[in-house]
Tab-separated table of C-alpha atoms in Angstrom:
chain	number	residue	atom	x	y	z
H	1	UNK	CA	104.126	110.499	99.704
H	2	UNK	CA	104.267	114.178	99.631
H	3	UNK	CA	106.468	114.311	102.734
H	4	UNK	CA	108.925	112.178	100.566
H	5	UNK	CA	108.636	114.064	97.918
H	6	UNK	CA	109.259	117.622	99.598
H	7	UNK	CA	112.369	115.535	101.482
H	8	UNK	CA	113.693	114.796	98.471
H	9	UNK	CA	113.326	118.829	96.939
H	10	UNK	CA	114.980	120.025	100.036
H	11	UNK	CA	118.184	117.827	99.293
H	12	UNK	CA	118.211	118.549	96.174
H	13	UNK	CA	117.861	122.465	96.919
H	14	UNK	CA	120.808	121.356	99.894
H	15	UNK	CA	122.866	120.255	96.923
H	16	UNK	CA	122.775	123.011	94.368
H	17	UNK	CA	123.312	125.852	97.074
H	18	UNK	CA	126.203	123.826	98.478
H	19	UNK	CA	128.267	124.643	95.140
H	20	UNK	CA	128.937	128.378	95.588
H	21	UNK	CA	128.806	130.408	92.114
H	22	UNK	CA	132.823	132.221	91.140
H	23	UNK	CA	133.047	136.188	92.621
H	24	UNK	CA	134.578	138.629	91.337
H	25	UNK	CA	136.439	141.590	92.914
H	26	UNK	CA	135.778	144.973	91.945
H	27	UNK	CA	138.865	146.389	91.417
H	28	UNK	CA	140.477	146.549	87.634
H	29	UNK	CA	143.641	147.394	87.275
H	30	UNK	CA	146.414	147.952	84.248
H	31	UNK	CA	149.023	145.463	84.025
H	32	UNK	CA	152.643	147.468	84.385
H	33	UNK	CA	154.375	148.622	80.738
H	34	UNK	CA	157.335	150.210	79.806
H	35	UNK	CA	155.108	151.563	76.704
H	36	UNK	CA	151.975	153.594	76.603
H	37	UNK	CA	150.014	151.705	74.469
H	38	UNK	CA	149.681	147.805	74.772
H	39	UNK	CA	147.752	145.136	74.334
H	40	UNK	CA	147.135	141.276	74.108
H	41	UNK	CA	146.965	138.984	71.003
H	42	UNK	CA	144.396	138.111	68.808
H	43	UNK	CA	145.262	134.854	69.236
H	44	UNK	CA	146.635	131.772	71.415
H	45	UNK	CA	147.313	131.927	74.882
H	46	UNK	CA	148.681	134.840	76.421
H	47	UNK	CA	149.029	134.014	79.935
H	48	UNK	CA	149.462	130.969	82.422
H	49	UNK	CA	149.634	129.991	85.756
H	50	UNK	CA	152.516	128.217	87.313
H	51	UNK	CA	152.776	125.637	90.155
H	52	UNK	CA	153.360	128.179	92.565
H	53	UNK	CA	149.786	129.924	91.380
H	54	UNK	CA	152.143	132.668	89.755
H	55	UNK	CA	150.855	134.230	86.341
H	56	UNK	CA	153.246	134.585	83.404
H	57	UNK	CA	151.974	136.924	80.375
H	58	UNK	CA	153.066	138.254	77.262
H	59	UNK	CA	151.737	141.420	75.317
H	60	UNK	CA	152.509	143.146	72.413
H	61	UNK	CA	154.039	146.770	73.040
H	62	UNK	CA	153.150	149.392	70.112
H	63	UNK	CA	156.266	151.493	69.275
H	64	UNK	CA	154.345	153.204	66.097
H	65	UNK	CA	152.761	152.369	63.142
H	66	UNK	CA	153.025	148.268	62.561
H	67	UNK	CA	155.842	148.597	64.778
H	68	UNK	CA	155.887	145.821	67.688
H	69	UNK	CA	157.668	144.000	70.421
H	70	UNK	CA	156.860	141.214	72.211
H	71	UNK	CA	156.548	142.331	76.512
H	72	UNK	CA	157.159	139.735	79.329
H	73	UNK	CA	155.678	139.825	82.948
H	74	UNK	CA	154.969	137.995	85.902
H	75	UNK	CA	152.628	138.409	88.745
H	76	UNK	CA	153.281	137.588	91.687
H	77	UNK	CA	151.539	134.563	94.290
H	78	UNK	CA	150.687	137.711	96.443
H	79	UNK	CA	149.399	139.744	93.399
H	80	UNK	CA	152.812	142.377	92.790
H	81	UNK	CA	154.009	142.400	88.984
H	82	UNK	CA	157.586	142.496	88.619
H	83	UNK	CA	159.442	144.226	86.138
H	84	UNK	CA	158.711	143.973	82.235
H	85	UNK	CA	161.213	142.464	80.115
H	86	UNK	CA	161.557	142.577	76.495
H	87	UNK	CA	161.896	138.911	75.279
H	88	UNK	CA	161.622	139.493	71.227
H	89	UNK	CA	164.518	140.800	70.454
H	90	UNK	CA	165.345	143.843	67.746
H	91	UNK	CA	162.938	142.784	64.932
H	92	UNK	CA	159.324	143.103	64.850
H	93	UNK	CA	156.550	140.620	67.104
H	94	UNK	CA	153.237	139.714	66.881
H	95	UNK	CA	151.115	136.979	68.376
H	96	UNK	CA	152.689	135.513	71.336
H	97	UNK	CA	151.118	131.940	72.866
H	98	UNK	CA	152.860	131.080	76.198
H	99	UNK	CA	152.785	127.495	78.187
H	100	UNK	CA	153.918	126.422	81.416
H	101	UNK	CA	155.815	123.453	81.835
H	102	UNK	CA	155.976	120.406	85.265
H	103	UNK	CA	158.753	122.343	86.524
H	104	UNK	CA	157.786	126.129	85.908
H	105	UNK	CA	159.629	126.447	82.819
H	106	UNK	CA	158.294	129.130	80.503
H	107	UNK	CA	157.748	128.698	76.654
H	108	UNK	CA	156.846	131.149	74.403
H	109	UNK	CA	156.881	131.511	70.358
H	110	UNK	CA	155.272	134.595	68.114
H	111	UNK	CA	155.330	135.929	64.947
H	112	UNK	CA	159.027	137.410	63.644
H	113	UNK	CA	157.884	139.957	61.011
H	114	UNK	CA	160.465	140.899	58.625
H	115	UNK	CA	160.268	142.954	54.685
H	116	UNK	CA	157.840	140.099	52.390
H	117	UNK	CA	158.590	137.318	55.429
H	118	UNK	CA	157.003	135.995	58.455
H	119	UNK	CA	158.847	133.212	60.795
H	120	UNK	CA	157.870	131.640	64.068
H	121	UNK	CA	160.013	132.174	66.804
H	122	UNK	CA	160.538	130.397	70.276
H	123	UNK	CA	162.227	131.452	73.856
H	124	UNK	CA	162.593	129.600	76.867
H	125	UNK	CA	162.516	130.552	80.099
H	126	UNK	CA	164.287	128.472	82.899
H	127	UNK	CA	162.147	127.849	86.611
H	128	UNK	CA	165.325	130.222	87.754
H	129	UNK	CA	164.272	132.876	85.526
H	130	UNK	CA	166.626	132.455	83.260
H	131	UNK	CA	166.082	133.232	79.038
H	132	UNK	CA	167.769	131.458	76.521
H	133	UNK	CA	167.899	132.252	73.203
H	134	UNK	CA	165.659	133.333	70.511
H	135	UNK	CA	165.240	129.835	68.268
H	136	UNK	CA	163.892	129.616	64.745
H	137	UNK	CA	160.844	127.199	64.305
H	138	UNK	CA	160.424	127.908	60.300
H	139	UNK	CA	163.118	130.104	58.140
H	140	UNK	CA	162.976	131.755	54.910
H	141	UNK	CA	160.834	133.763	52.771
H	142	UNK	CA	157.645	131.995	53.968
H	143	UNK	CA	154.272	133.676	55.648
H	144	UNK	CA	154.187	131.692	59.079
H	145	UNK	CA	151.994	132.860	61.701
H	146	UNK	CA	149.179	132.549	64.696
H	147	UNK	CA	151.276	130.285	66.625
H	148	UNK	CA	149.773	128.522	69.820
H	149	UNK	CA	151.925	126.242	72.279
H	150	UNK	CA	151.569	123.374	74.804
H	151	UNK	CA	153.791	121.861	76.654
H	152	UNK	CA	152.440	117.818	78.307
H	153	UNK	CA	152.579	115.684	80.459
H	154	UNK	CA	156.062	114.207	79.367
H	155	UNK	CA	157.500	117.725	78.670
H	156	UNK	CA	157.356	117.638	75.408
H	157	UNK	CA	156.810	121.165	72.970
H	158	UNK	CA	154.083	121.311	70.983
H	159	UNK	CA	153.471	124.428	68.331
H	160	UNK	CA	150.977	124.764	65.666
H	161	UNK	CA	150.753	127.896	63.437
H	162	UNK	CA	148.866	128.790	59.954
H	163	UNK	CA	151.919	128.411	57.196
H	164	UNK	CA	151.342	128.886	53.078
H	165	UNK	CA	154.927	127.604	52.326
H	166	UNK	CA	153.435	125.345	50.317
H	167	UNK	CA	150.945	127.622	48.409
H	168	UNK	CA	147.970	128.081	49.991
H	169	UNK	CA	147.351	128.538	53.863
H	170	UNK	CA	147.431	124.929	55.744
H	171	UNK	CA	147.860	124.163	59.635
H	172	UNK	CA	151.581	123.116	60.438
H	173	UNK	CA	152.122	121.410	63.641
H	174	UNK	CA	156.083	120.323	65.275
H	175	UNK	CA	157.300	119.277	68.468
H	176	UNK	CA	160.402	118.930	70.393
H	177	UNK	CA	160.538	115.708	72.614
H	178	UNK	CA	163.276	117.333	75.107
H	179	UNK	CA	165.406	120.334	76.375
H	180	UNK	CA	168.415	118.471	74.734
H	181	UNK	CA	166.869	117.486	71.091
H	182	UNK	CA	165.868	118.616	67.813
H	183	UNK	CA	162.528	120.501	66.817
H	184	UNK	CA	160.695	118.027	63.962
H	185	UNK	CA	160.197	118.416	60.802
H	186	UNK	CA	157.130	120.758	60.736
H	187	UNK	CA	154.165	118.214	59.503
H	188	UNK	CA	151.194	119.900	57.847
H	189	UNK	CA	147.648	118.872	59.885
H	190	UNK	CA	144.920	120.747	57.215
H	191	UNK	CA	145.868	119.106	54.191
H	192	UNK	CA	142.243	118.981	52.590
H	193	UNK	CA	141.755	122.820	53.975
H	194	UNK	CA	142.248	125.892	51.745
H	195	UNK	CA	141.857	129.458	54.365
H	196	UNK	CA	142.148	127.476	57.949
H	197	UNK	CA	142.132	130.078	60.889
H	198	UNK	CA	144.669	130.521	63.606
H	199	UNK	CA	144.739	126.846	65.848
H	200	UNK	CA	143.907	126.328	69.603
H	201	UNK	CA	145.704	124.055	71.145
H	202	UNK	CA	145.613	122.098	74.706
H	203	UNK	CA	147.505	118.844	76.042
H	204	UNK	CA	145.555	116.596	78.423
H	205	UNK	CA	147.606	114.298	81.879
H	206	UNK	CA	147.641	111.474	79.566
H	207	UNK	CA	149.888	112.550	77.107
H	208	UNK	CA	147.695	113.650	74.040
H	209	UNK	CA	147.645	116.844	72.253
H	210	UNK	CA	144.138	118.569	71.150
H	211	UNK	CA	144.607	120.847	68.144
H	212	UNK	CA	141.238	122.914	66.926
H	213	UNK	CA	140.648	125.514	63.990
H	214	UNK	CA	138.012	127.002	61.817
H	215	UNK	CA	138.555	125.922	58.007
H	216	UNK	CA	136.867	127.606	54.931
H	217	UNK	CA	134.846	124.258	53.057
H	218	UNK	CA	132.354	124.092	50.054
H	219	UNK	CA	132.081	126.773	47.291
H	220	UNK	CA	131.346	130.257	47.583
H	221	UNK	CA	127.499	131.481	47.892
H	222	UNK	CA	126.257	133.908	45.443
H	223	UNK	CA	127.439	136.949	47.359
H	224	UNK	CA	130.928	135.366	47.738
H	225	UNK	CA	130.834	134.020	51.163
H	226	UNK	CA	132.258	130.510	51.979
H	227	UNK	CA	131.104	128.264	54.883
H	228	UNK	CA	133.548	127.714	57.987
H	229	UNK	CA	133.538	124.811	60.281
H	230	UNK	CA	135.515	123.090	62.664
H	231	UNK	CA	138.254	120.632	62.574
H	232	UNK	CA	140.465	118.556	65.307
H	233	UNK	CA	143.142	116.613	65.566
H	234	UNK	CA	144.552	114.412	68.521
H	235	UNK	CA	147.807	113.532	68.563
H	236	UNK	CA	149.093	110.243	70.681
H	237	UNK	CA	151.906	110.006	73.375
H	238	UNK	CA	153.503	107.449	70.552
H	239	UNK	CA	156.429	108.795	68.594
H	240	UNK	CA	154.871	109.444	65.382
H	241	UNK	CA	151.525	110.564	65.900
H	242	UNK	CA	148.838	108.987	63.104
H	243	UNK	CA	146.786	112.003	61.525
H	244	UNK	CA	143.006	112.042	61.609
H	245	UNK	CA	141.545	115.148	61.027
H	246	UNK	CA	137.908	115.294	61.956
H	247	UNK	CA	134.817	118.051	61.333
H	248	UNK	CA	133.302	118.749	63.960
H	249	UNK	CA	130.676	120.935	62.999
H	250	UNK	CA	128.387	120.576	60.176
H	251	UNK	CA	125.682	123.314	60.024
H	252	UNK	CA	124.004	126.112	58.135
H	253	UNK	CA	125.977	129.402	58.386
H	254	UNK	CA	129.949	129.930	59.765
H	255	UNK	CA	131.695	128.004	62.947
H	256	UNK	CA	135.000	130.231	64.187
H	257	UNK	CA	136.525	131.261	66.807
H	258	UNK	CA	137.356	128.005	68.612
H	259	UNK	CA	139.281	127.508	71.782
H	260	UNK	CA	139.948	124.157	73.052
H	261	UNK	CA	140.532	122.857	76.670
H	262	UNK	CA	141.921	119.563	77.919
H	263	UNK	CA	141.549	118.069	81.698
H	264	UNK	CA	144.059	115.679	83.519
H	265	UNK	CA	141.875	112.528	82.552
H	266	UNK	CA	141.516	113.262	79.007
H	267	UNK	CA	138.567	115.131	78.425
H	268	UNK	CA	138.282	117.916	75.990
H	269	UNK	CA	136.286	120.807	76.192
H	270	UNK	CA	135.446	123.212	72.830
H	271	UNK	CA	134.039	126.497	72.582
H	272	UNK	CA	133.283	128.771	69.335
H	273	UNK	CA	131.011	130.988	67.919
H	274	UNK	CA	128.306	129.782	65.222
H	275	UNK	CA	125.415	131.858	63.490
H	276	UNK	CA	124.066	128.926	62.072
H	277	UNK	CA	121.056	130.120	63.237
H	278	UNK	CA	121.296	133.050	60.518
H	279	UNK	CA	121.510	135.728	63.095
H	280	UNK	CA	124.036	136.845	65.580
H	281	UNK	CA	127.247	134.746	66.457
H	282	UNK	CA	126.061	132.758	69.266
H	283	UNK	CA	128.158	130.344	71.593
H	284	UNK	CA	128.023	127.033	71.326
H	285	UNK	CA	130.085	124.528	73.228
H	286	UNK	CA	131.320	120.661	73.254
H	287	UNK	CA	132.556	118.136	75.122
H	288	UNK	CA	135.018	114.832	74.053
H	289	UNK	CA	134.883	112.292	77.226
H	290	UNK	CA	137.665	109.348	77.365
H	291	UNK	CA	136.769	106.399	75.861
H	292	UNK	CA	133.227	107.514	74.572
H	293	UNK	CA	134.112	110.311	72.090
H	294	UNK	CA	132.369	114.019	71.466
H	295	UNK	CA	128.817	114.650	72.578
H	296	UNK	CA	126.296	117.182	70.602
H	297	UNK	CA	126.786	121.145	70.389
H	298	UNK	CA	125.014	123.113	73.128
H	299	UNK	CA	124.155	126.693	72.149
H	300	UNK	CA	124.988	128.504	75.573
H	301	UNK	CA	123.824	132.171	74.621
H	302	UNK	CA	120.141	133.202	73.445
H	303	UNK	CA	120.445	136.829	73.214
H	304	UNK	CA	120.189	137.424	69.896
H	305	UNK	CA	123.766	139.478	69.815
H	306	UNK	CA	127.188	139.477	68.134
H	307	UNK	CA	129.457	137.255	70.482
H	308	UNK	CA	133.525	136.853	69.863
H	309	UNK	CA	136.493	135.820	71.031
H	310	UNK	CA	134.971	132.747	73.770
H	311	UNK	CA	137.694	131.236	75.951
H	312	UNK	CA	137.023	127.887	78.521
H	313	UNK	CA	139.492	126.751	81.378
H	314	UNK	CA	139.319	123.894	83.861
H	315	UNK	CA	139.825	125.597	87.501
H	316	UNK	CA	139.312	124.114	90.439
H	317	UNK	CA	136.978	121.503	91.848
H	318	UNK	CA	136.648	120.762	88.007
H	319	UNK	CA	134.861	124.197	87.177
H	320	UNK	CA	134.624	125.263	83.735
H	321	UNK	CA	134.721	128.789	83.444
H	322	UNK	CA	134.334	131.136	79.975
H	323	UNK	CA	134.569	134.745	78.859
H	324	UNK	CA	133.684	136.232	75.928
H	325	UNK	CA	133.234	139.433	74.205
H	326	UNK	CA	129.489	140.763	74.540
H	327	UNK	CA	127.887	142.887	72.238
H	328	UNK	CA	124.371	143.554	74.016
H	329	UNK	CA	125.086	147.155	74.930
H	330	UNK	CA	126.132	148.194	71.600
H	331	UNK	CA	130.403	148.049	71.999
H	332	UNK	CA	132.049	145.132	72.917
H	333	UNK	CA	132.142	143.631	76.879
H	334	UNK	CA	133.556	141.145	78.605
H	335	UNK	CA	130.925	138.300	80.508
H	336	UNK	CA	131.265	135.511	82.119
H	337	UNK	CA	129.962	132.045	82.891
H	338	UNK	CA	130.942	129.001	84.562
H	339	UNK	CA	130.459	125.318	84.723
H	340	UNK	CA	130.317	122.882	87.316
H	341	UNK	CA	129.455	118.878	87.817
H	342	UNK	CA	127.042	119.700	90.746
H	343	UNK	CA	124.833	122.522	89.241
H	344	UNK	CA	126.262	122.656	85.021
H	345	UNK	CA	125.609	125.945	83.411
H	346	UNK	CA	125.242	129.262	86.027
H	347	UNK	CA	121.751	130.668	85.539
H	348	UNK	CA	122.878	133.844	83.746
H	349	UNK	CA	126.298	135.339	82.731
H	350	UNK	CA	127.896	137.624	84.807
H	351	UNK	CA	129.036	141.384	83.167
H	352	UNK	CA	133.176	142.210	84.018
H	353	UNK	CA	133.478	145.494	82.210
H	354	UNK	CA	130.982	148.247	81.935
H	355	UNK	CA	132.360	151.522	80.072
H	356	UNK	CA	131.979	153.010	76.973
H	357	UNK	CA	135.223	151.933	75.613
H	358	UNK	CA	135.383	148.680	73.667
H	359	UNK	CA	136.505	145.632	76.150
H	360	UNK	CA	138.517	143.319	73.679
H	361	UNK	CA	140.182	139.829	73.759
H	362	UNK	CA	139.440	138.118	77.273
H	363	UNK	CA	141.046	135.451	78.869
H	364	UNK	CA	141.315	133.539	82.194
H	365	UNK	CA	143.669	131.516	83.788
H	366	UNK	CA	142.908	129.155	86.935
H	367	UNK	CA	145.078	127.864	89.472
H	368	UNK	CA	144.414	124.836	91.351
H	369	UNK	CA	143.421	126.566	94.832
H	370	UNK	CA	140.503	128.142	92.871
H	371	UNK	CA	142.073	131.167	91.745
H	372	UNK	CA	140.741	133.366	88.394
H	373	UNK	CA	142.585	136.122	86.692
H	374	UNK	CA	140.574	137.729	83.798
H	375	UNK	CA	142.620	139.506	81.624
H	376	UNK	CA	142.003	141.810	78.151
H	377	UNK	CA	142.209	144.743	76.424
H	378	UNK	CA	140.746	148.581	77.082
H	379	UNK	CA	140.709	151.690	76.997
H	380	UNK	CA	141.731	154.019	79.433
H	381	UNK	CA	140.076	157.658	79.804
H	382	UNK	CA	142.499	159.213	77.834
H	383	UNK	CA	142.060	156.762	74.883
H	384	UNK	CA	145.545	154.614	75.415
H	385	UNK	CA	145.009	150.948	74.867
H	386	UNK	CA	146.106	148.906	77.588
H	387	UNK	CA	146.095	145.287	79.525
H	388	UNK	CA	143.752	145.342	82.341
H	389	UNK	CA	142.949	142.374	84.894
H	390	UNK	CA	140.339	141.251	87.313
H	391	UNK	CA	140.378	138.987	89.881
H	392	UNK	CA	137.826	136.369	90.620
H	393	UNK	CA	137.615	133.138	92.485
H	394	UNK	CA	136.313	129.772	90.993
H	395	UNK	CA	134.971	128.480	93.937
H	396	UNK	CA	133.219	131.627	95.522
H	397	UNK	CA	135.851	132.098	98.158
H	398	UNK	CA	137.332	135.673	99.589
């Protein structure tokens, strides 16, 4: 009996070892700019990873005071950025999201900021490399903003932003259905919500749209503060989708910050921060399988310290891999931690950035032969904000 037993801890030692943890190399480097000073969004999705395992990204560059444009780059399959390009035209940008689509064609929208107006804007970007033109998504004196994109597995456009044409702020969600036709009549998602926060959106290989935010609920406490939680919606591959909004959090203190992920065979992966705990902002994490519906939160940090800004993308060998900012040295850094079916969560996080600057607004993209690229915001030594990346493999390869 104990031979079997110690048989049976040797294969299962065999099969945790045999799923190598992600490495990271050490260089960081600055993404090329025309400007001094840039840096990515707040929000959405500022970079993506084509067929060809090339990365696409869009920054804001800061010409002054509230002054900004919208930069373009790509990077290379062998790692060289080309040449920036300016894809915002003369007004001023904010918030660029940016998808990929089955043939490498490039979508972007972002804030258009003009005297008492905000619009959302869109550009496309041909597999040739090719731009069209700028196209109006919403027009008029209305506050539009935070716009993410997706683009699925039929190629059809999918943008929410946070709108308050109609009074107060409410999630607004169109689509187009082809190259050749119309954008829809923007739809409104949040109509029971009253403050939502900017959406996170992903499309899955079946044909479904994921959309995620952060709404305020309930009354105010006695100091003022209101409750946030979290909301979805899934949208069908039918032609007009049926509405259910759902809350997916329902706990003592404030759920924000979500980011949602979506896998070939449907399943959905959320991330956000919670203090429900009535501490720090801790990570907490959930999953949505096909045909069964969304498990139970799982708090994934137990530090005690302010987290922000979590991210989650499906790499290869279905890994899961997340970044967020850290606050355990005092100013923000960026950690990581990855998923996988053999072993789940990694042990510990791993630390990216260690300086005395503040590291800022992480993300990752994948590609599917295992490649990470970890990008954010820093300082450099002679206090310029700038993009900075990382590279890091999912699968513990060179």
């Amino acid at each position: 009996m104990r031979t079997q037993l110690f048989l049976v801890l040797l294969l299962c030692s065999l099969v945790v070892s045999s799923s190598p943890a992600a490495v990271w190399d050490s260089a960081i480097e600055p993404i090329p700019s025309t400007e001094p000073v840039f840096t990515l969004g707040d929000q959405g999705r500022p970079a993506v990873a084509d067929s060809k395992s090339r990365v696409h990204t869009v920054y804001h560059h800061h010409l002054g005071d509230d002054v900004f444009e919208i930069g373009y780059n790509i990077r290379q399959e062998d790692g060289i950025w080309g040449m920036v390009e300016i894809i915002s035209g003369t007004t001023n940008a904010l918030a660029a999201s940016i998808a990929v689509d089955a043939e490498d064609g490039i979508h972007v929208v972002w804030e258009d900021i003009e005297t008492s107006q905000i619009n959302i804007q869109y550009r496309y970007r041909s597999p040739e490399g090719v731009w069209q033109g700028i196209e109006k998504l919403t027009q008029g004196k209305r506050l539009s903003s935070s716009p993410d994109i997706a683009v699925d597995s039929f190629g059809r456009v999918h943008v929410a932003w946070i709108d308050a044409a109609v009074g107060a702020p409410k999630v607004f969600y169109t689509r187009r259905d082809s190259r050749e036709s119309a954008w829809r009549e923007p739809e409104i998602l949040s109509l029971d919500g009253n403050n939502p926060e900017p959406p996170t959106m992903a499309t899955d290989g079946l044909g479904y749209v994921h959309i995620a935010w952060s709404d305020r609920v309930g009354d105010p406490d006695a100091l003022g503060n209101y409750n946030h939680e979290i909301f979805y919606v899934e949208l069908g591959p039918e032609s007009d989708p049926d509405i259910q909004v759902l809350q997916l959090t329902e706990a003592f203190g404030v759920s924000r910050e979500p980011f949602i992920e979506a896998t070939q065979d449907g399943t959905v992966h959320l991330i956000w921060v919670d203090n429900r705990f009535f501490s720090a902002f801790e990570i907490f994490y959930r999953r949505k399988l096909p045909g069964i519906g969304w498990g139970k939160d799982k708090r994934f940090t137990y530090n005690d310290e302010q987290h922000a800004k979590p991210v989650i993308v499906a790499g290869a060998n279905q890994t899961l891999n997340v970044a967020w900012e850290d606050f355990t040295h005092g100013n923000p850094e960026i950690y990581y931690r990855q998923i996988t079916q053999e072993t789940g969560w990694d042990p510990s996080p791993t630390r990216l950035t260690q300086d005395n600057s503040s590291s800022v607004r992480p993300f990752l993209v994948a590609d599917p032969k295992g490649d990470l690229l970890l990008l954010w915001t820093d300082t450099e030594d002679n206090a310029v904000r700038k993009v900075f990346t990382r590279r890091g493999n999912a699968l513990g390869g060179p």
